[in-house]
XYZ file of C-alpha atoms in Angstrom:
593
model
C 44.787 -10.522 140.982
C 44.529 -14.269 141.683
C 44.129 -17.054 138.917
C 40.323 -16.197 139.137
C 40.897 -12.457 138.479
C 39.891 -11.548 142.000
C 41.568 -9.161 144.261
C 41.326 -8.403 148.013
C 41.803 -4.999 149.553
C 42.012 -4.467 153.165
C 41.718 -0.953 155.209
C 40.872 0.354 158.526
C 37.596 1.859 158.663
C 38.275 4.945 161.011
C 35.108 6.547 162.325
C 34.330 10.215 162.527
C 34.708 10.900 166.363
C 32.659 14.017 166.016
C 29.411 12.090 165.993
C 27.768 10.933 169.141
C 27.884 6.944 169.522
C 24.655 5.180 168.858
C 23.672 1.789 167.942
C 22.356 2.916 164.340
C 25.511 5.128 163.510
C 27.192 4.199 160.349
C 29.769 5.631 157.924
C 30.228 5.702 154.243
C 33.527 5.091 152.666
C 34.305 5.202 148.886
C 36.787 2.765 147.369
C 38.394 3.563 143.893
C 40.310 0.698 142.020
C 42.226 1.089 138.682
C 43.102 -2.374 137.133
C 45.575 -2.651 134.142
C 45.953 -5.933 132.335
C 49.052 -7.192 130.428
C 48.010 -5.340 127.369
C 48.040 -2.060 129.119
C 44.360 -1.640 129.182
C 43.044 0.098 132.257
C 39.684 -0.081 133.638
C 38.420 1.928 136.709
C 35.701 1.331 139.137
C 34.520 2.618 142.515
C 32.287 1.381 145.259
C 30.785 2.969 148.344
C 30.947 0.810 151.418
C 28.716 1.438 154.671
C 30.395 0.431 158.025
C 28.492 0.793 161.193
C 27.888 -0.390 164.784
C 25.395 -3.053 163.483
C 26.481 -5.493 160.721
C 22.739 -6.706 160.013
C 19.471 -5.147 158.990
C 15.971 -6.990 158.723
C 12.794 -5.916 157.133
C 9.264 -6.951 156.046
C 7.552 -5.601 152.905
C 4.535 -4.871 155.124
C 3.411 -1.289 155.028
C 0.571 0.926 153.928
C -2.834 -0.253 152.945
C -3.155 -4.093 152.345
C -6.373 -5.500 150.862
C -6.550 -9.157 152.346
C -8.810 -10.007 149.368
C -6.340 -8.752 146.739
C -6.403 -11.458 143.969
C -2.828 -10.780 143.272
C -1.821 -12.632 146.441
C -3.497 -15.861 145.000
C -0.542 -16.078 142.602
C 2.110 -18.466 143.858
C 4.836 -15.844 143.492
C 3.125 -12.672 144.739
C 1.543 -14.384 147.810
C 4.936 -14.759 149.303
C 6.136 -12.139 151.965
C 9.862 -11.715 151.610
C 12.026 -11.772 154.639
C 14.947 -9.418 153.821
C 18.281 -9.897 156.033
C 21.160 -7.769 154.631
C 24.216 -6.026 155.668
C 24.661 -2.316 155.669
C 25.420 -2.330 151.866
C 22.214 -4.027 150.900
C 23.926 -7.452 150.207
C 22.071 -10.566 151.423
C 23.416 -12.312 154.440
C 21.860 -15.298 156.065
C 20.168 -14.678 159.548
C 17.871 -16.149 161.941
C 15.377 -14.537 164.434
C 11.660 -14.289 165.202
C 8.610 -12.215 163.803
C 5.726 -10.930 165.857
C 2.568 -9.127 164.628
C 0.221 -7.208 167.071
C -3.247 -5.663 166.263
C -3.218 -2.169 167.684
C -6.004 -0.422 169.415
C -7.977 1.974 167.322
C -8.498 5.643 167.948
C -11.644 6.694 169.743
C -12.558 8.920 166.877
C -11.326 10.126 163.516
C -9.252 13.061 164.054
C -7.806 15.676 161.618
C -4.133 16.197 161.128
C -2.600 19.756 161.938
C -1.293 22.324 159.237
C 1.535 23.463 161.489
C 4.235 22.143 163.493
C 3.659 20.187 166.622
C 3.864 22.466 169.689
C 6.204 21.856 172.464
C 3.901 23.348 175.160
C 0.255 23.008 175.500
C -2.178 25.495 177.059
C -4.983 23.321 177.253
C -5.114 19.817 178.672
C -6.184 17.091 176.529
C -9.743 17.083 177.956
C -10.080 20.837 177.436
C -8.893 20.660 173.925
C -11.159 17.846 173.050
C -14.267 19.643 174.386
C -13.251 23.042 172.631
C -11.871 21.499 169.340
C -13.356 18.138 169.054
C -12.083 15.989 166.072
C -8.632 17.626 165.937
C -5.209 16.309 167.027
C -3.939 17.335 170.191
C -0.350 15.949 170.477
C 0.965 13.050 168.415
C -2.038 10.593 168.586
C -1.765 9.982 164.791
C 1.799 8.537 165.200
C 1.701 4.860 164.847
C 4.271 4.538 167.774
C 1.667 5.999 170.133
C -0.947 3.326 169.341
C -1.207 0.803 172.238
C -0.998 -2.835 171.414
C -4.153 -4.959 171.619
C -3.306 -8.567 171.112
C -0.734 -10.544 169.608
C -1.993 -12.251 166.299
C 0.979 -13.943 164.935
C 4.588 -15.285 165.958
C 7.127 -17.402 164.167
C 10.743 -18.032 163.897
C 12.742 -17.704 160.716
C 16.137 -18.616 159.215
C 16.771 -16.979 155.866
C 19.405 -19.604 154.945
C 16.736 -22.213 154.669
C 13.544 -20.106 154.189
C 13.144 -16.509 152.988
C 9.598 -16.137 152.722
C 6.311 -16.120 154.672
C 2.808 -17.180 153.099
C 0.402 -14.333 152.565
C -2.351 -16.383 153.953
C -1.315 -15.291 157.467
C -2.660 -11.604 156.573
C -5.989 -13.170 154.885
C -6.804 -14.335 158.431
C -6.348 -10.934 160.078
C -9.199 -8.735 161.068
C -9.558 -5.439 159.426
C -7.667 -2.658 161.432
C -4.113 -1.300 162.275
C -1.273 -3.557 162.853
C 2.535 -3.555 163.571
C 5.193 -6.227 162.571
C 8.102 -6.623 164.799
C 11.179 -8.434 163.521
C 14.122 -9.612 165.642
C 17.527 -10.993 165.066
C 21.284 -10.854 166.143
C 24.175 -10.074 163.840
C 27.615 -11.889 163.630
C 28.910 -9.902 166.539
C 26.085 -10.716 168.848
C 24.472 -7.205 168.390
C 20.744 -7.273 168.599
C 18.914 -5.594 165.700
C 15.095 -5.067 165.059
C 12.689 -3.297 163.108
C 8.978 -2.347 163.240
C 6.578 -2.078 160.284
C 3.182 -0.434 160.514
C 0.334 -1.393 158.112
C -3.493 -1.282 157.907
C -5.693 -4.161 156.695
C -8.836 -3.679 154.929
C -11.221 -5.462 152.798
C -13.140 -4.380 149.821
C -16.203 -6.598 150.729
C -19.023 -4.884 152.836
C -19.515 -1.393 153.740
C -17.924 -1.392 157.269
C -15.080 1.034 157.543
C -12.002 -0.922 158.789
C -10.685 1.768 161.490
C -11.322 5.364 162.481
C -10.273 7.534 159.743
C -11.466 10.606 157.761
C -10.252 9.660 154.308
C -9.887 6.164 153.346
C -9.026 5.463 149.570
C -7.498 2.519 147.815
C -7.137 2.092 143.958
C -8.101 -1.623 144.051
C -7.763 -2.562 140.491
C -6.139 -0.010 137.932
C -4.833 -2.477 135.233
C -7.665 -3.470 133.016
C -8.576 -5.021 129.648
C -11.936 -4.173 127.864
C -14.735 -6.266 129.330
C -13.270 -5.794 133.002
C -14.121 -3.396 135.832
C -11.757 -0.787 137.324
C -12.361 -0.746 141.131
C -11.726 2.025 143.564
C -12.521 1.973 147.322
C -13.379 5.202 149.274
C -14.656 5.716 152.785
C -15.012 7.849 155.831
C -15.911 7.493 159.594
C -17.682 10.758 159.357
C -21.328 11.064 158.580
C -23.140 12.879 155.694
C -20.184 13.217 153.546
C -20.935 14.025 149.881
C -18.220 12.832 147.380
C -17.879 14.369 143.973
C -16.796 11.470 141.414
C -15.719 12.204 137.929
C -14.442 10.190 135.041
C -11.920 11.966 132.721
C -11.196 10.398 129.239
C -9.284 12.077 126.406
C -8.850 15.203 128.342
C -12.676 15.619 128.823
C -14.917 15.098 131.865
C -17.232 12.406 130.504
C -19.019 11.649 133.825
C -19.920 13.481 137.149
C -21.979 12.092 140.142
C -22.255 12.485 143.816
C -21.720 9.724 146.294
C -23.059 10.099 149.924
C -21.056 8.304 152.834
C -22.161 7.782 156.383
C -19.496 6.164 158.350
C -18.985 3.611 155.703
C -16.841 2.556 152.634
C -18.029 1.887 149.162
C -16.505 -0.032 146.309
C -16.720 1.813 143.032
C -16.664 -0.147 139.818
C -16.260 1.215 136.287
C -16.855 -0.950 133.391
C -14.017 -0.734 130.824
C -14.753 -0.585 127.139
C -12.826 -0.917 124.022
C -12.851 2.914 123.579
C -11.187 3.287 126.733
C -7.785 1.859 125.264
C -4.968 4.323 125.989
C -6.093 4.964 129.647
C -8.734 7.178 131.341
C -8.654 8.850 134.926
C -10.943 9.110 137.965
C -11.332 11.930 140.522
C -12.792 11.864 143.944
C -13.322 15.077 145.877
C -14.987 16.039 149.172
C -14.920 18.740 151.995
C -15.590 17.934 155.625
C -15.112 20.140 158.654
C -13.436 22.991 156.435
C -10.845 20.276 155.173
C -10.630 19.453 151.624
C -9.655 16.014 150.377
C -9.081 14.689 146.934
C -7.622 11.655 144.997
C -6.833 11.139 141.418
C -5.791 7.762 139.754
C -5.298 6.573 136.161
C -6.787 3.394 134.873
C -4.449 1.685 132.508
C -6.151 0.159 129.495
C -3.338 -0.813 127.036
C -3.398 -1.466 123.353
C -2.741 -5.126 123.897
C -4.830 -5.848 120.688
C -2.042 -4.273 118.849
C 0.957 -6.114 120.389
C 2.920 -8.640 118.424
C 4.751 -11.571 120.505
C 8.127 -12.228 118.836
C 10.309 -15.085 120.144
C 13.403 -17.058 118.796
C 12.710 -20.693 117.898
C 16.596 -21.305 117.046
C 19.293 -19.007 118.552
C 22.936 -19.749 119.491
C 24.570 -17.188 121.764
C 28.095 -18.216 120.724
C 29.392 -18.301 117.292
C 32.782 -18.851 115.519
C 34.174 -15.725 113.565
C 33.056 -15.828 110.006
C 30.430 -18.624 110.642
C 27.256 -18.967 108.679
C 24.188 -18.877 110.860
C 20.318 -19.175 110.349
C 17.841 -18.081 112.853
C 14.270 -18.853 113.004
C 11.760 -16.362 114.645
C 7.925 -16.968 115.660
C 5.782 -13.898 115.307
C 2.254 -14.367 116.926
C -0.660 -11.991 117.682
C -1.873 -10.892 121.073
C -3.985 -14.088 121.197
C -1.228 -16.567 120.094
C -2.485 -16.640 116.560
C -0.420 -16.751 113.338
C -0.063 -13.397 111.665
C 1.260 -12.407 108.283
C 4.047 -9.651 109.344
C 6.877 -7.831 107.910
C 9.973 -7.544 109.911
C 13.333 -5.394 110.059
C 16.284 -6.998 111.591
C 19.820 -5.937 112.274
C 22.964 -7.253 114.083
C 25.792 -4.924 115.087
C 28.780 -4.531 117.357
C 27.269 -4.012 120.784
C 30.112 -1.885 121.709
C 28.718 0.856 119.779
C 26.212 1.424 122.398
C 28.963 2.919 124.538
C 28.787 5.960 122.426
C 24.925 6.049 121.939
C 22.277 3.518 122.998
C 20.367 2.147 120.050
C 16.655 1.220 120.300
C 13.549 1.587 118.250
C 10.829 3.599 119.718
C 7.754 3.049 117.921
C 4.728 4.520 119.513
C 1.795 5.587 117.224
C -1.203 5.219 119.787
C -2.048 7.984 122.121
C -1.824 7.282 125.844
C -4.044 9.661 128.090
C -3.288 10.912 131.532
C -5.180 13.195 133.836
C -4.812 16.897 132.830
C -7.326 18.258 135.424
C -6.835 18.429 139.064
C -8.910 19.803 141.938
C -7.242 22.206 144.135
C -8.522 24.847 146.545
C -6.816 27.739 148.588
C -9.826 28.441 150.585
C -9.017 26.269 153.717
C -5.375 26.989 153.845
C -3.346 29.312 155.833
C -1.395 32.589 154.892
C 1.718 34.406 156.235
C 1.242 37.674 157.579
C 1.435 40.693 155.269
C 2.439 44.227 156.286
C 0.509 46.871 154.361
C 2.001 50.439 154.250
C 1.646 53.592 152.230
C 4.260 54.174 149.761
C 5.761 57.626 150.400
C 8.661 57.294 147.918
C 8.274 59.999 145.072
C 9.400 59.483 141.647
C 10.512 62.360 139.261
C 10.017 62.051 135.647
C 12.601 63.744 133.525
C 11.986 63.941 129.718
C 14.446 62.972 127.356
C 15.623 65.360 124.528
C 15.904 63.992 121.116
C 17.532 65.781 118.020
C 17.337 65.511 114.406
C 20.109 63.227 112.747
C 21.107 62.182 109.256
C 19.799 59.102 107.618
C 22.658 57.277 106.262
C 20.637 54.462 104.554
C 22.860 51.709 105.904
C 26.136 53.402 104.975
C 28.752 54.109 107.645
C 31.334 56.859 107.551
C 34.456 56.253 109.619
C 37.683 58.379 108.899
C 40.853 56.592 108.883
C 43.590 54.832 106.933
C 43.774 51.368 105.553
C 47.147 49.571 105.110
C 47.886 46.823 102.561
C 50.802 44.339 102.481
C 51.847 41.817 99.960
C 54.441 39.023 99.738
C 55.747 36.219 97.557
C 55.900 32.518 98.301
C 59.287 31.238 98.965
C 60.456 27.661 98.471
C 63.501 26.357 100.416
C 64.986 23.273 99.322
C 67.108 21.133 101.556
C 69.215 18.401 100.365
C 69.189 15.112 102.223
C 71.701 12.382 101.843
C 71.560 8.634 102.722
C 74.633 6.448 103.565
C 74.025 2.872 102.124
C 75.636 0.545 104.681
C 76.226 -3.211 104.566
C 72.462 -4.028 105.410
C 70.840 -6.890 103.603
C 68.498 -5.413 100.963
C 66.060 -6.142 98.379
C 65.709 -4.164 95.149
C 64.390 -4.397 91.453
C 66.326 -3.203 88.601
C 66.132 -3.807 84.725
C 67.895 -7.083 83.850
C 70.693 -6.413 81.165
C 71.478 -9.789 80.385
C 69.437 -12.704 78.855
C 68.279 -14.880 81.643
C 66.682 -18.370 81.278
C 63.003 -18.308 80.968
C 62.596 -20.015 84.500
C 64.841 -17.610 86.180
C 63.246 -14.514 84.311
C 59.780 -15.953 85.549
C 61.408 -15.913 89.250
C 62.626 -12.351 88.617
C 59.272 -11.165 88.021
C 58.186 -11.910 91.675
C 57.358 -9.123 93.911
C 60.716 -9.315 95.623
C 63.984 -11.269 95.862
C 65.788 -12.912 98.846
C 69.561 -13.565 98.495
C 71.138 -16.129 100.658
C 74.634 -14.590 99.887
C 73.542 -11.034 99.437
C 76.023 -8.316 98.409
C 77.333 -5.984 101.102
C 77.153 -2.708 99.147
C 75.128 -1.231 96.110
C 78.355 -1.094 93.903
C 78.938 -4.803 94.262
C 75.325 -5.493 93.752
C 75.642 -3.804 90.265
C 78.773 -5.954 89.425
C 76.823 -9.113 90.413
C 76.025 -11.404 87.539
C 72.277 -12.225 87.959
C 72.430 -15.247 86.063
C 74.333 -16.754 88.968
C 72.061 -15.615 91.721
C 69.463 -18.036 92.894
C 66.022 -16.415 93.582
C 63.209 -17.517 95.669
C 59.573 -16.632 95.202
C 58.608 -14.954 98.755
C 54.908 -15.552 98.158
C 55.427 -19.370 97.836
C 58.567 -20.035 100.111
C 58.034 -17.395 102.842
C 61.523 -15.977 102.875
C 62.707 -13.409 105.344
C 63.920 -10.093 103.519
C 66.056 -9.283 106.555
C 67.814 -12.756 107.164
C 67.314 -14.477 103.951
C 66.182 -17.637 105.487
C 63.107 -19.366 104.860
C 60.218 -19.188 107.503
C 57.305 -21.630 108.295
C 54.556 -22.159 105.841
C 51.512 -20.271 106.917
C 49.567 -20.730 103.547
C 46.960 -22.834 105.461
C 46.244 -20.109 107.991
C 42.955 -18.348 107.451
C 43.581 -14.549 108.181
C 40.500 -12.760 109.492
C 39.881 -9.858 107.155
C 35.864 -8.994 107.672
C 35.800 -6.629 110.695
C 32.392 -4.984 109.829
C 30.667 -3.327 112.712
C 27.149 -4.183 111.278
C 26.654 -8.100 110.515
C 23.567 -7.337 108.554
C 20.608 -5.167 108.084
C 17.541 -6.615 106.669
C 14.984 -4.045 106.151
C 12.229 -6.281 104.622
C 11.738 -9.843 105.996
C 8.419 -11.531 105.578
C 6.717 -14.319 107.667
C 6.176 -17.753 105.733
C 2.737 -19.714 106.207
C 3.714 -20.823 109.546
C 4.127 -17.197 110.798
C 8.004 -17.704 110.896
C 10.848 -15.115 109.660
C 14.112 -17.172 108.551
C 17.311 -14.987 109.032
C 20.361 -16.110 107.257
C 23.700 -14.381 107.538
C 27.497 -14.751 107.940
C 28.738 -13.271 111.031
C 31.833 -11.016 110.620
C 35.135 -12.111 112.066
C 35.537 -9.655 114.928
C 35.814 -11.164 118.452
C 33.331 -9.029 120.193
C 29.742 -9.146 121.587
C 26.791 -8.608 118.951
C 23.458 -7.059 119.646
C 20.566 -8.083 117.651
C 17.402 -5.857 117.262
C 14.250 -6.730 115.433
C 10.954 -4.961 114.744
C 7.882 -6.377 113.299
C 4.714 -4.843 111.878
C 1.316 -5.954 110.306
C -1.056 -4.281 107.746
C -3.472 -3.297 110.669
C -0.424 -1.735 112.720
C 0.200 -4.466 115.198
C 3.664 -4.268 116.234
C 6.434 -5.754 118.214
C 10.125 -5.775 118.983
C 12.837 -8.011 120.098
C 16.600 -7.926 121.198
C 19.036 -10.488 121.888
C 22.896 -10.874 122.108
C 25.571 -13.126 121.175
C 29.432 -13.227 121.169
C 31.830 -14.388 118.541
C 34.816 -16.023 120.006
C 37.343 -19.084 119.468
C 38.218 -21.901 121.600
C 41.447 -20.507 122.166
C 42.181 -16.769 121.460
C 45.333 -15.056 121.373
C 45.260 -11.165 121.960
C 48.380 -9.505 121.018
C 49.667 -6.285 122.213
C 51.517 -4.940 119.322
C 53.616 -1.722 119.621
C 51.984 1.295 117.643
C 55.091 2.742 116.276
C 58.682 1.161 115.493
C 61.613 2.186 113.337
C 63.702 0.330 110.930
C 66.088 -2.427 112.247
C 64.075 -2.541 115.482
C 63.244 -5.907 117.087
C 59.729 -6.344 117.928
C 58.443 -8.461 120.710
C 54.787 -9.277 120.783
C 53.010 -9.907 124.116
C 49.753 -11.596 124.045
C 47.004 -12.477 126.407
C 45.213 -16.001 126.177
C 41.519 -16.345 126.344
């Protein structure tokens, strides 16, 4: 790796020659990397890489049904249409090109799709087919690619290096109908790339159907608060269509009514009440020309009146090991008002999430989804079935049963049992040790009277001798009153060499390596709706995860999470050996951070 920890890997992307060459052909390669740092720690990763004949892809998020009166597009963020230019691996690359949008010619009539595959040969001509089977698809008329262009309604050039978005107002000015958006560009190697996006534009205003279609449905507004209206649009180009409209709430059908459509669309509005919190569902069903159509949708009405908003007023994401810290958190109701709440808070080592992710799931309010669906097998197709008479004859043979003894749970099995015994044996092996000329430190009872100061020094945990005896025999003959001793705790002598080391008494040794910094199960808000958290962070150099959960007497609740790291301005991470033997020399390698 370089000074920034980056590395480069070059390889020759060989293609699979068994595939036929075309402009959209691409191959996937997998790269696996194992990286080891100076401490011997190894991390592994892998990445899939796509390489093809084109180095650029372009797209626009225009597809499906688009309501040009959707209020969401009035928002400054949502009203932007993103122009996506990226490579084969989904990574953004700047590119320039042009965008053209065309209005497509509509079908002469609404036609049904087929339930089987498209035939490769036709017995009837298209005119004969439409005469005998009106309203049914003949070939591939419903495919967007087969629709003719009517007129160009929009054209612009783009450069994603400077501007990546289009304003949605261009769609607001379109007529209702079918459209295609074409985007063109060129990759870094001069290859032309393009893409097409088909979409349909409608409006929820008025009753005019936007284009020829048997079944038109759009969930206009499905996220509501009490006092608002849920909105659904349903329409058809056919006449005299009766639609069954039902509302399901808490697993029960609470409303049923019939709607009549005559080559029109209708916007259905459903008032949302407080009792609807926890969601409800709607169902639309109708049958036309022996074809069954249905739509079901969930209206989401959250328990927003039970949500608490928790935010940090003071928080530092970097702390020194062992540092004292104070956090101040603000708890507000769903309307931003002050509340009296109790809070549970904890801070723990985030590395524990590698074994099991910690989270608090508190969901005591029921959410309802649809449990009833409309379905029919009347207008469907069946595979052929061969019915035959079964000529196979079965012969019944009766089983014979005989009387037997009832052993009442006892078993009798003839045989022999063997027993064996033994005594524990103790083997003693003598081990001897040769005392060499190593420097040593030992304690023994002093037989001579020693002046008080020296005796006080002799009570230290260990001794260091500048002129140490070379054998145990000489040490026994040594006159202790003539030996100068040094208090190891104060002078830092070296037992092996008998020389004083540097004084590290001012160095603070880290000792608190708790994996849980704190766990406060009962914190209360003050008069300002604030919670004060005071703690001393442990001395581990790691990332910490904070989790908090608050609740009120009327079961409003909320949660919050955050992360911080404990680190020093300069950190030395040693790579110490796990095992070593007496008289080994130890070298500590370390990594600077």
